């Protein structure tokens, strides 16, 4: 197992007896557009344990992002069951979902979605200034700096996104996802807008979050990046199938 | 605590949004400025006009609700009225007459009884009857100019301040107890006091209809809201020097005026009955109730609402400007709002962020408009203050400031509500599809 120079030393892995972070059983989703309803997910089963890293591969339009949006509570499944820990959140109302998104999940997107008028630190702080509790300015600043340091860009805290490279911007986005210390990190093609080397670096940073007990679900087209995850699943015909477990050298 | 966190979050993010879009915020403020300024100006103008017009109206016209009876000083009117009102505290009669105080046998410096700074203000004394108006022979034709002041001498049967709340300036008010003095005690109004401050004249008083010229004692000064020199005196002290038939028989006043409290119906009935019994025709006895303040307030309020309505129309144009800019901005910030929802920001807070931005814009504009109003008023006072004495000492009314802030907040809410609702409805999946 390689170690990114950007991460702090890992604490011990959580004990195996812990309940899974997320557990999806027979989850279905049908999109109702102008044309005929289209079944995107036809009964997906997925379990992510603390410290797990899961890659999801699949063709464009196979439903990878839809699955991720269901896991991240952007949307709700039409059928099946979704357990977060031991709590059934299949039909959780939006108000409670927002609180869970803030407390339990971190999100990294293909486009970094950094606000150009804010500094890197302010972009990271966005996840803390979201109406879910209140942190005094000093504590907020400390958390933001810790998150930026964790992904190795503490020295860029005062830089605005236009002055950062693609890799640096994505690391700011990762810091934003990590700043609330989520239990699950969801990444939707986070290397899609990066060159190969930078992409590898970003994937390494993401993977190493699992050393701290965080669960990682990575949606990607890139088989090499997927290979760096603990499990690789393939989504096709609305179903999630394992493609073999890989061990990172 | 939770609400406080959300409020703080919306203010922080709203402030960031304003700083990020300075030009748009400025343009919103420009479109809103005239509307808020219009509200501020109308409110300030109305308040200043209110103060200028209403402040002295009770002094001059009497407190609302006061019953006023006007009697022509003919026949037995004055003796009957004085007899009925003697010793009463709920009804007071007042009779005006012309008096000149100063050097004997000289022409007063303000012939006609006008303000001493405005010569000729009053014009010659006139008397009017059924055949028309004609100058009164005041007996001083051909007299040399000298140091004497003409004023309206008002005889009172009791304390008039319950009906006309004169403000004490100096000295004391008339004491209606005890025996009348042979040297009539006078309380001057401020215009008369100003005249006597300027002209230190010998104290001989010539009173129309008096049998001799008494020596007055000046005991106090009041602000009676009048614009001409006047003095108040116990009517019985005046009558030491003039026959009762001459009281009120003057060209200086409306004859005999009786002021009564609203509860003095018994006095009114008695007086009316006695006057009719004394041969005064009933239709020559005029009674009315003072409602000046109420009527003027109603008129001023109507005028204020008309102008506020016009200001609201201008404000509405500003609101449309904020709304336009707000909708365009939300359209541009779809991804930002979707992202904020993705990181756990509740819909309500997103709406709050947009509203906070428009409210802050409205408040900033209100502050500018109020500042412009204050500066404008100061400039107006500098330029026109000397021409309009009633503007002297006028300060920017706080009500106009409050109206400006309310207008700014209302415009912020009206202009920000629709963009706020749109922002709250942006689906999170926008960030997944991007």
XYZ file of C-alpha atoms in Angstrom, chain A residues 65 68-69 73-74 94-95 98-99 101-102 107 109-115 117-118 122 126-127 129-134 140 176 180 188, chain B residues 1-2 4-6 8-10 12-13 16-17 19-21 333 335-336 339-347 349 428-432 434:
68
model
C -24.165 9.198 -11.225
C -24.255 8.223 -6.435
C -27.007 10.840 -6.141
C -29.356 11.778 -0.694
C -29.641 14.182 -3.606
C -35.418 16.769 2.441
C -34.875 18.761 5.641
C -29.764 18.127 4.185
C -28.582 17.627 7.755
C -25.531 15.387 3.750
C -23.753 17.884 5.942
C -18.803 15.126 -2.168
C -17.377 16.270 -8.421
C -15.806 16.099 -11.876
C -15.950 19.862 -12.132
C -14.582 21.285 -8.967
C -17.366 23.781 -8.365
C -15.195 26.265 -6.577
C -16.539 29.794 -6.269
C -14.711 35.072 -5.882
C -13.722 33.152 -2.750
C -13.347 30.338 1.985
C -18.469 26.843 2.603
C -19.168 23.350 3.951
C -21.111 27.789 6.938
C -24.175 25.900 5.758
C -26.715 26.501 8.491
C -26.107 23.107 10.099
C -24.757 24.287 13.427
C -22.394 27.168 13.947
C -13.740 27.309 11.607
C -14.124 20.990 1.241
C -16.662 18.185 8.234
C -18.182 11.461 -9.180
C -28.921 29.014 18.547
C -29.810 27.121 15.395
C -28.829 32.366 14.993
C -26.339 30.144 13.122
C -28.506 30.268 10.010
C -25.205 34.456 10.617
C -24.564 32.080 7.743
C -26.998 33.934 5.483
C -21.880 36.007 5.785
C -22.744 34.394 2.457
C -19.727 37.563 0.111
C -22.261 37.654 -2.719
C -18.690 41.836 -2.576
C -18.406 39.419 -5.490
C -20.916 41.369 -7.583
C -25.495 31.061 -9.644
C -24.364 25.703 -9.759
C -23.360 27.542 -6.615
C -23.472 22.900 -4.595
C -24.511 24.603 -1.377
C -27.489 22.276 -1.162
C -25.161 19.339 -1.818
C -23.007 20.278 1.183
C -26.065 20.370 3.409
C -27.377 23.918 3.157
C -31.163 23.790 3.720
C -33.481 25.299 1.099
C -31.131 29.128 4.139
C -29.098 19.424 -6.310
C -28.683 17.082 -9.233
C -27.581 20.147 -11.223
C -24.076 19.491 -9.915
C -24.204 15.858 -11.063
C -22.813 19.493 -15.060
